[in-house]
Tab-separated table of C-alpha atoms in Angstrom:
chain	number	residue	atom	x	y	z
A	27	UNK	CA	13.955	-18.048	16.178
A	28	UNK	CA	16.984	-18.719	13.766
A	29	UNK	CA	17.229	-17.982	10.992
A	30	UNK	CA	17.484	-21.741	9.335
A	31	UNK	CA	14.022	-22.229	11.335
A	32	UNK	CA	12.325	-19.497	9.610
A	33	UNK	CA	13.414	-20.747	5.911
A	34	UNK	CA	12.779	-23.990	6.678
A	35	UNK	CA	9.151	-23.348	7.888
A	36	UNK	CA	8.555	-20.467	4.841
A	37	UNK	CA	9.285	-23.211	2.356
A	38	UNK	CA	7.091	-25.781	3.660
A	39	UNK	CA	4.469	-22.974	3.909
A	40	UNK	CA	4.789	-22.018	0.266
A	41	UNK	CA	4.862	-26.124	-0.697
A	42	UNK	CA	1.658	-26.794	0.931
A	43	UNK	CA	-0.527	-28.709	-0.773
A	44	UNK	CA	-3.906	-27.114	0.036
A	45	UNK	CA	-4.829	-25.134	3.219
A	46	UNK	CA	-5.399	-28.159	5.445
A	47	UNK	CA	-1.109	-28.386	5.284
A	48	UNK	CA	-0.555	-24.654	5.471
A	49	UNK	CA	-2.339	-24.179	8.838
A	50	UNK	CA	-0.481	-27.748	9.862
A	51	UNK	CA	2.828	-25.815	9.050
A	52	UNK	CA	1.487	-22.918	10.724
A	53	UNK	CA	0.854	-24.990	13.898
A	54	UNK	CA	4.294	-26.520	13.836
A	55	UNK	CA	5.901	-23.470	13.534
A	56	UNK	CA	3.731	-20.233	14.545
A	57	UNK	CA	6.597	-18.163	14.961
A	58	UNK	CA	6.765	-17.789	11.449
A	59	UNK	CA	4.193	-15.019	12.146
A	60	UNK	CA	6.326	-12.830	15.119
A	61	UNK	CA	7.164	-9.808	15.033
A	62	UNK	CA	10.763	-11.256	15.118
A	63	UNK	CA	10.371	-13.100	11.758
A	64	UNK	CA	9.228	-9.965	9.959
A	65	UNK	CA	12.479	-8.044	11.797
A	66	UNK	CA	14.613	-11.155	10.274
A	67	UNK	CA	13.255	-10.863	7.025
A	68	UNK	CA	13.916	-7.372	6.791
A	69	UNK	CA	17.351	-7.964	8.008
A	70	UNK	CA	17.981	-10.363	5.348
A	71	UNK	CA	16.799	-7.751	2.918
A	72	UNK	CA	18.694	-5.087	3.820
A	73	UNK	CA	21.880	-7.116	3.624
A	74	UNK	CA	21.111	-8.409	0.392
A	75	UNK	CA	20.890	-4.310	-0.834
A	76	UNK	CA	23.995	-3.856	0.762
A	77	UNK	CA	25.758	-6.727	-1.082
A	78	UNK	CA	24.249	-5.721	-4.500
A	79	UNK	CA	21.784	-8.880	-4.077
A	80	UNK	CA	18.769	-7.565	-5.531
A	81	UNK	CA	17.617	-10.634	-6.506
A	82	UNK	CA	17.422	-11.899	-3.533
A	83	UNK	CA	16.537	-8.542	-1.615
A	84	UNK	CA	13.519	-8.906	-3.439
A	85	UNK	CA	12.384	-12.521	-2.485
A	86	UNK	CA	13.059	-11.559	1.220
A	87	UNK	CA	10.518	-8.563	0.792
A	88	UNK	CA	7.993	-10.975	-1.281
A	89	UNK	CA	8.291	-12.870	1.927
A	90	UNK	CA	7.513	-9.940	3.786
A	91	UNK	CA	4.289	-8.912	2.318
A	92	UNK	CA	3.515	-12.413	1.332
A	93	UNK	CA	3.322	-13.417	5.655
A	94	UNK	CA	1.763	-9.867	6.297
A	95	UNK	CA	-0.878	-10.620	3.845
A	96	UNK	CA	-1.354	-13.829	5.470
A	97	UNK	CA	-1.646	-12.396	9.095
A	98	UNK	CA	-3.987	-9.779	8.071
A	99	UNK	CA	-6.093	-12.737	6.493
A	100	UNK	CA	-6.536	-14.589	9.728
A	101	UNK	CA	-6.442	-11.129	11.681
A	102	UNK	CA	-10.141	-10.757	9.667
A	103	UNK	CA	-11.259	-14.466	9.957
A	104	UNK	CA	-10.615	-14.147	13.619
A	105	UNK	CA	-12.070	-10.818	14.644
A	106	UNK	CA	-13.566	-9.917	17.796
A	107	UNK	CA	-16.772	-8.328	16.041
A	108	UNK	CA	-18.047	-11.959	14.215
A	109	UNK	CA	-19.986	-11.394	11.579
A	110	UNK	CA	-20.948	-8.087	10.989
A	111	UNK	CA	-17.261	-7.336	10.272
A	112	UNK	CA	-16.213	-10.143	8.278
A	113	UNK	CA	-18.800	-9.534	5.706
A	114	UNK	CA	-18.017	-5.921	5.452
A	115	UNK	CA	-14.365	-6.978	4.972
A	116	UNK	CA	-15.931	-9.989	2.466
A	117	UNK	CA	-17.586	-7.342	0.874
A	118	UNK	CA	-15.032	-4.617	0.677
A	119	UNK	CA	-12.821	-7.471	-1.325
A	120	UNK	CA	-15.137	-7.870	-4.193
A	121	UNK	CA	-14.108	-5.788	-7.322
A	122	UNK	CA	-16.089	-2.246	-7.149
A	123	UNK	CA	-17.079	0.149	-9.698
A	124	UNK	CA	-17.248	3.752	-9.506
A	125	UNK	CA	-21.373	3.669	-8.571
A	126	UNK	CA	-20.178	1.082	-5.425
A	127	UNK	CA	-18.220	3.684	-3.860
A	128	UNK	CA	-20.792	5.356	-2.074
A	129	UNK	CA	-21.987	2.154	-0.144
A	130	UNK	CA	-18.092	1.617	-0.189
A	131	UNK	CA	-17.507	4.192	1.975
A	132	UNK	CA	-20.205	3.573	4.520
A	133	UNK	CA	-18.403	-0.165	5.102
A	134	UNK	CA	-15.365	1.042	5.398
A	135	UNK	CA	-16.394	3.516	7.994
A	136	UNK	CA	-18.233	0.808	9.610
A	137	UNK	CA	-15.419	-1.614	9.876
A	138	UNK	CA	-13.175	0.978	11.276
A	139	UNK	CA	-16.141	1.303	13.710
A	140	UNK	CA	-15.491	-2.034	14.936
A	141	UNK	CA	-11.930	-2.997	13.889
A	142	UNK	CA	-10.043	-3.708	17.057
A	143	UNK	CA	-7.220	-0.518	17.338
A	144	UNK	CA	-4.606	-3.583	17.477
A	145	UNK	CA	-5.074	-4.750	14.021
A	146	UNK	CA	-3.116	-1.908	12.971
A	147	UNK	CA	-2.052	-3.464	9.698
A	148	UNK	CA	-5.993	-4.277	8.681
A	149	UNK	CA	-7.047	-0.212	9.844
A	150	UNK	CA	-4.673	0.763	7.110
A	151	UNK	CA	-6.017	-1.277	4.496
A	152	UNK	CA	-9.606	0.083	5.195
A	153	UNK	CA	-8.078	3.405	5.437
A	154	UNK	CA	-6.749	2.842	1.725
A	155	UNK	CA	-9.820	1.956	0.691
A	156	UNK	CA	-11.463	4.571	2.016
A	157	UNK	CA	-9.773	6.632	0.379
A	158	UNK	CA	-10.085	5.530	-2.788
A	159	UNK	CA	-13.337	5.088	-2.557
A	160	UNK	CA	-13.899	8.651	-1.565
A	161	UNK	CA	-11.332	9.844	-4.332
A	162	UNK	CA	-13.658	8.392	-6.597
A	163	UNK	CA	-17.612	8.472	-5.626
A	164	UNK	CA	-19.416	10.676	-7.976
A	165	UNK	CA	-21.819	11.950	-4.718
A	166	UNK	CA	-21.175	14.455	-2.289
A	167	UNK	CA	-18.808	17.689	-2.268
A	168	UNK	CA	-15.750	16.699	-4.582
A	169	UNK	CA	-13.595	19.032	-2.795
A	170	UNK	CA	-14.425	17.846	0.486
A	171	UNK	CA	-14.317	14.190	-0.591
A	172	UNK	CA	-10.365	14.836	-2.023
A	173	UNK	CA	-9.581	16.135	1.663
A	174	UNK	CA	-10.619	13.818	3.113
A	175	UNK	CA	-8.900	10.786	0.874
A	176	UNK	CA	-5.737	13.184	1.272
A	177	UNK	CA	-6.347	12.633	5.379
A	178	UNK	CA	-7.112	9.175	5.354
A	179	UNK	CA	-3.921	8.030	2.982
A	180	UNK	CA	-1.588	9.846	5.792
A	181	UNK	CA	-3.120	7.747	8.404
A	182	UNK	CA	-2.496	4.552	6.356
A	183	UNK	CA	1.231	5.808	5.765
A	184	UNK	CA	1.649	5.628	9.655
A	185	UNK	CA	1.752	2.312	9.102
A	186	UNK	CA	2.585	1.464	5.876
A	187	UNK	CA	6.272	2.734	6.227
A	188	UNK	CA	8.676	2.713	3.930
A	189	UNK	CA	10.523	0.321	6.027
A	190	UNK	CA	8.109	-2.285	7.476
A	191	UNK	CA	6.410	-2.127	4.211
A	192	UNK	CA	7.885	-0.804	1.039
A	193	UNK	CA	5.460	-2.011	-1.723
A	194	UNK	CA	2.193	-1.074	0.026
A	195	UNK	CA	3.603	2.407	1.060
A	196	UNK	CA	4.762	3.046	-2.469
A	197	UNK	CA	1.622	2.519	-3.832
A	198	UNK	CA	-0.076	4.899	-0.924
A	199	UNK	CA	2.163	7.138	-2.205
A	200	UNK	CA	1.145	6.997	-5.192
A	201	UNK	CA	-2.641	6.970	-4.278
A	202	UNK	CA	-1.636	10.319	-2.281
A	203	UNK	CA	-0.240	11.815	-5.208
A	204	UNK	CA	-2.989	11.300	-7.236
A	205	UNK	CA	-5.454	13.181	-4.665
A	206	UNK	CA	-2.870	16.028	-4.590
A	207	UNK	CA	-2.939	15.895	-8.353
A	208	UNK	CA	-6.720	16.625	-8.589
A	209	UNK	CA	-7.195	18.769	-5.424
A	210	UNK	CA	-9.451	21.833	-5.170
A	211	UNK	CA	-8.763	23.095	-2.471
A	212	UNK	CA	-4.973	24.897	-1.915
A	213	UNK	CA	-3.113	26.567	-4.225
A	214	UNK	CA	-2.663	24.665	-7.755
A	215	UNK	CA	1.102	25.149	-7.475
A	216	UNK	CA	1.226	23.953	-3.857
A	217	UNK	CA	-0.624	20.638	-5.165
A	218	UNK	CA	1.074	19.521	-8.260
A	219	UNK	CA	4.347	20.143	-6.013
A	220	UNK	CA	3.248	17.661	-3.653
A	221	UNK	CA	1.811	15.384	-5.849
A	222	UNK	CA	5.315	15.245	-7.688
A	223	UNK	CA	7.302	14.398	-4.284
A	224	UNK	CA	4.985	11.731	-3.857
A	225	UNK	CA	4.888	10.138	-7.419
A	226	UNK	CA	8.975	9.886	-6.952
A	227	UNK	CA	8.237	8.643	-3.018
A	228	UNK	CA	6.692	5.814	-4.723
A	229	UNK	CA	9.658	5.651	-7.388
A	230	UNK	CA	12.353	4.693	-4.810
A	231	UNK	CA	10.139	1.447	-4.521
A	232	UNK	CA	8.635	1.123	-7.393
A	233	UNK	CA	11.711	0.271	-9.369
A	234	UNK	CA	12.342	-0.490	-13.249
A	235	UNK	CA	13.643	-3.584	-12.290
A	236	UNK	CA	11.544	-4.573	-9.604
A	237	UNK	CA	8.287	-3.682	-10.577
A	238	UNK	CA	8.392	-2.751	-14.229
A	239	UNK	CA	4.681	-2.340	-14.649
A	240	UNK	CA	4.091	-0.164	-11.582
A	241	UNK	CA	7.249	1.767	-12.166
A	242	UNK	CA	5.727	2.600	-15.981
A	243	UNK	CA	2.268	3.242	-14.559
A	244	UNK	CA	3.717	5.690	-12.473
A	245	UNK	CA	6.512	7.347	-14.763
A	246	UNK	CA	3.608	8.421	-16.572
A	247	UNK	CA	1.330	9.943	-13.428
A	248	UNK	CA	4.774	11.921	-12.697
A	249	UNK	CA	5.170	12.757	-16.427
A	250	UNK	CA	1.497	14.410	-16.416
A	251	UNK	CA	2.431	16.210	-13.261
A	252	UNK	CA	5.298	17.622	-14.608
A	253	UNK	CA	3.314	18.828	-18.113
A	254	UNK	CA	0.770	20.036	-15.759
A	255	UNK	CA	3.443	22.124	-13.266
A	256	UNK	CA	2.525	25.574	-13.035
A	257	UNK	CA	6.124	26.607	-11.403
A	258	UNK	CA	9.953	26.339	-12.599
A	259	UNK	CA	10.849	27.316	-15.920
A	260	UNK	CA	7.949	25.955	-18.794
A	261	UNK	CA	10.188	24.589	-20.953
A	262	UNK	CA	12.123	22.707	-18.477
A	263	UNK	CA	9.007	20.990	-17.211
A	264	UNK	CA	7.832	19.981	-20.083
A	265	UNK	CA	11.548	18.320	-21.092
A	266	UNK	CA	11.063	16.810	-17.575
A	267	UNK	CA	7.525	15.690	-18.812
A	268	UNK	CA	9.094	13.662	-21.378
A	269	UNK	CA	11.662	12.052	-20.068
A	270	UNK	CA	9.474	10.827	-17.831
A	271	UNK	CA	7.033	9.501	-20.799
A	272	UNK	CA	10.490	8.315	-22.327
């Protein structure tokens, strides 16, 4: 696939009038979703950083996420285990609060259950979920339900890389920091540590530029960290905790 191929079909995919015209372009041109588009499109991003480009390093990576997204939609509508699946995953996408996340976790559990191990991209999704949902129930053992969101965001950042997918493995991050931010279980030190790396993990995608309300969101989750950090010097944290609320 060349590279005039793939822009051509992406535009006609993002002009489509309704989604009788996107699966048409689809059908014309299902290489849009190979592997070897998403290595193109990554290409093109990374030579865009190179050359100072961010504007357009950051439409390639919209792209990105933007045909991920989409093959992780018709991954679901097309799974092997019918209907039992697709309306936990139908389910799972409504908005939750915290007294869903007990039933929350049970789907997700249950989808993983029957999730095919080759929709690799949709396992981490539920495995985000999950661990949210566990990082928030208010049943069960709260330290045991922080280890195990700790556990279940790693196996979602085997995946979601940094490289093959920068936005949804900064905000893992992120999600990972948090549970290392209100861990039990370790020593308190040990945890805010971690849960500092990780808030800046997130920060080399989460961007000023890029994603101004993400980066703010979490310039303030690393600025509690720091007024929170039980080692280095006191007053150097909490100058650190500032200029990250700055």
């Amino acid at each position: 696939m060349n590279r005039e191929r793939l822009m051509t079909g992406l535009q006609s995919l993002f002009e489509a009038g309704g989604e009788a015209e996107a699966l048409q372009v689809l059908e014309d041109c299902p290489e849009i979703l190979s592997d070897e588009a998403d290595i193109m499109l990554q290409q093109m991003a990374s030579s865009a950083t190179k050359n100072g480009d961010d504007s357009a390093e950051k439409i390639f990576s919209m792209m990105r996420e933007f045909l991920h997204d989409l093959k992780s939609s018709i991954l679901m509508e097309s799974a092997q285990d019918g209907s039992e699946l697709n309306q936990i995953l139908r389910e799972l996408s409504e908005p939750s609060k915290s007294g869903d996340m007990p039933r929350n976790i049970l789907l997700c559990r249950r989808a993983l259950e029957l999730m095919p191990s080759e929709n690799a991209q949709l396992r981490a999704a539920l495995q985000v979920v999950l661990g949210n949902s566990l990082a928030q129930t208010p049943l069960g053992d709260r330290a045991d339900n922080i280890e195990q969101s700790i556990e279940h965001y790693g196996l979602a950042l085997k995946v979601r890389t940094e490289k093959a997918f920068p936005e949804k493995w900064a905000a893992t991050q992120n999600n990972l920091a948090n549970a290392y931010k209100s861990r039990i279980r370790g020593d308190r030190a040990d945890n805010i540590e971690q849960s500092i790396e990780h808030y800046g993990l997130a920060l080399k995608v989460r961007t000023e530029k890029a994603f101004p309300e993400k980066w703010a969101a979490t310039q303030n989750n690393l600025a509690n960290a720091y007024k929170s950090r039980i080692r280095g010097d006191r007053a150097d944290n909490i100058e650190q905790s500032i200029e990250h609320y700055g």
